[in-house]
């Protein structure tokens, strides 16, 4: 007999390894099976079979798989196809993807077989029913049923119940928990005796409330028209971009689309950038879908996550799942629609650890290859998606009208230099903003103030010698927190008491410079003593409870002014906001990144969109020292097309995405000299093979974090070049580099399509 081998994915940064399949496993091993295998010195790992074959591997010691971890597959064929593509595209290993996709309890590892089997996850057993072996054909079954009909009515009814509950398509291969039958145990017992039904035991399926509500609001005429356009776009494109201004009812459209898929028994995946801030959205979805809505998030316990994974992998469809980026790796059957809500959001890109994937691009791949449709939605689409729609790769649907009486807010650009010259500036709030806030408060409207820096002041500086407080472990200034009089590093958390005398010249008294949310909160409270002020930023968000209470109190109208960082631009829908103020648009623009202008536009338009929802016209005031900056003007006008035109022109001229593709290599080591030399050597070697597309090695904007030094290299791949070939060349260079005795301790990470 020919020997059987299995290529097995292990949850390690390795490509699949080949093991031999012993004869005792021939019947139960298939592609997707979870198996246990020995690795190294007597360590047992869980692996997933990704290929079965008869090609004897060319090495001497071929080890055998030692057991079957679960009787059902750990990953579906569709999932494995996705993993394979992701590993190739994102230059990582299948193992790294398995590591993120599979809940920890489903991939135990241990020192020996006994310990391993103790760790294997089980939900307990349940009795299952299926058709008896002799009646698993259409003909045999109808003969048997006819025989029952005249005298054994109860047994006949039980058979009909069974057939109806497993569903017509699955009569011959489907099964049902015995407890799901209404027929009496005695009747079922008789059918088992007669061989019409058979029983087997399997792991219990986690219980969940399946009551799907499918309730949705009535669409307006223009929303209905857009819905029809999306449907017809779906018949022509795998992916469609829904470009709809803030508060136009995109969420209502998603609910309608999801409903129609669910009605047909298909599943829907609803992806959102962040869960922490979307309690409101989840509430709306619960209203629409009831307890049938599955919410997948990172704060779930390992057990809950595992149960959900098992439940979904057994479900045949009709599921609606809302989750953040890792939800895209869930086992979903009959998946018909993926919604990527706020598709422009950076959080859709996984930064660390590998796989460093873009959820949006994975969703697009899935639509192309796994037969579902993907809907990307945003008021401010990413330029990549917009360009893909523009060039006809995606369908494009535009919704340019707010729901109901809602009108877009009036946006005023307030020149901070002029107002400073006129002596109007009162602690970072100019006259225009001040008056607008005052008016809003008088009209019992709420106010949102946006400042993209947390803490009291971004840094502390000595007026005498210019010394500024820096983190000893990172290359950044320490943020000053007035509360507790502390200096803290926002990268590594390092914290010290703020010095009263300059440690450098010993004479000056260091002073806080610039302003963060904590300071704005204080200034505003002094300026408007009658107003109730709250703050929402990374420091508040560190506690989920505190964050929720800030949001709820604002929602209920118990807070008048909310001061916050970018957190508050994300998906909030508050009806009572009359004024939105952006305290300093300039620090958005100053990001050292080719996407700075696109991001500034997106942030400003999204934050402006928080004003004047429902039935009140709002006002947004953007304070800036660059009132003539074209991005600020475009954002103030809400002119996406103008922004897209000018940015795409620049991107093309300077060779940035979407006109090229980028791969970023990051090198890290505790020695700054070593990482510098290593990066230069690597960039030279890459350039020898790849030419001009490789940049010089350079330090990133933040190059020193938690005692590690960073250098990076960008590789630009022209649209005319094959990305696969270039990636192969990069991999080869990195393989050689990793073996170099001088550099092998430098950690290198690869980021494809970095954000
Ligand atoms: P978007 O997702 O485009 O920002 P939303 O779907 O959140 O817009 O809609 C904005 C507000 O208008 C929400 O409060 C929503 O409930 C309401 N709304 C939108 N469309 C309808 C509709 N057809 N019927 C009732 N309310 C609607
Ligand atoms: Zn000094
Ligand atoms: Zn630090």
mmCIF file of C-alpha atoms and ligand atoms in Angstrom, residues 217-220 223 244-252 284 403 573 613, ligand 1:
data_model
loop_
_atom_site.group_PDB
_atom_site.id
_atom_site.type_symbol
_atom_site.label_atom_id
_atom_site.label_comp_id
_atom_site.label_asym_id
_atom_site.label_seq_id
_atom_site.Cartn_x
_atom_site.Cartn_y
_atom_site.Cartn_z
ATOM 1 C CA UNK A 217 -37.064 50.849 9.550
ATOM 2 C CA UNK A 218 -38.960 51.873 6.437
ATOM 3 C CA UNK A 219 -36.534 53.329 3.957
ATOM 4 C CA UNK A 220 -37.018 56.755 2.449
ATOM 5 C CA UNK A 223 -32.602 55.234 0.415
ATOM 6 C CA UNK A 244 -22.798 57.959 1.620
ATOM 7 C CA UNK A 245 -22.419 61.150 3.613
ATOM 8 C CA UNK A 246 -22.556 61.019 7.406
ATOM 9 C CA UNK A 247 -26.030 60.319 8.758
ATOM 10 C CA UNK A 248 -27.453 59.403 5.358
ATOM 11 C CA UNK A 249 -28.731 56.066 6.646
ATOM 12 C CA UNK A 250 -25.960 53.683 5.581
ATOM 13 C CA UNK A 251 -26.506 51.641 8.713
ATOM 14 C CA UNK A 252 -30.213 51.296 7.861
ATOM 15 C CA UNK A 284 -29.305 49.247 16.911
ATOM 16 C CA UNK A 403 -31.866 61.274 6.598
ATOM 17 C CA UNK A 573 -24.666 59.295 16.594
ATOM 18 C CA UNK A 613 -27.817 65.125 13.001
HETATM 19 P P1 LIG B 1 -24.993 56.657 8.612
HETATM 20 O O1 LIG B 1 -24.718 55.211 8.959
HETATM 21 O O2 LIG B 1 -24.958 56.938 7.142
HETATM 22 O O3 LIG B 1 -24.185 57.647 9.408
HETATM 23 P P2 LIG B 1 -27.427 56.163 10.042
HETATM 24 O O4 LIG B 1 -27.937 54.914 9.463
HETATM 25 O O5 LIG B 1 -26.743 56.109 11.360
HETATM 26 O O6 LIG B 1 -26.500 56.943 8.995
HETATM 27 O O7 LIG B 1 -28.636 57.193 10.103
HETATM 28 C C1 LIG B 1 -28.564 58.425 10.806
HETATM 29 C C2 LIG B 1 -29.775 58.577 11.728
HETATM 30 O O8 LIG B 1 -30.957 58.631 10.955
HETATM 31 C C3 LIG B 1 -29.929 57.410 12.668
HETATM 32 O O9 LIG B 1 -30.345 57.878 13.923
HETATM 33 C C4 LIG B 1 -30.984 56.549 12.014
HETATM 34 O O10 LIG B 1 -31.733 55.819 12.955
HETATM 35 C C5 LIG B 1 -31.843 57.581 11.294
HETATM 36 N N1 LIG B 1 -32.415 57.014 10.066
HETATM 37 C C6 LIG B 1 -31.797 56.851 8.886
HETATM 38 N N2 LIG B 1 -32.630 56.323 7.962
HETATM 39 C C7 LIG B 1 -33.815 56.137 8.571
HETATM 40 C C8 LIG B 1 -35.091 55.640 8.150
HETATM 41 N N3 LIG B 1 -35.292 55.219 6.911
HETATM 42 N N4 LIG B 1 -36.080 55.615 9.070
HETATM 43 C C9 LIG B 1 -35.866 56.038 10.331
HETATM 44 N N5 LIG B 1 -34.704 56.526 10.790
HETATM 45 C C10 LIG B 1 -33.676 56.587 9.926
#
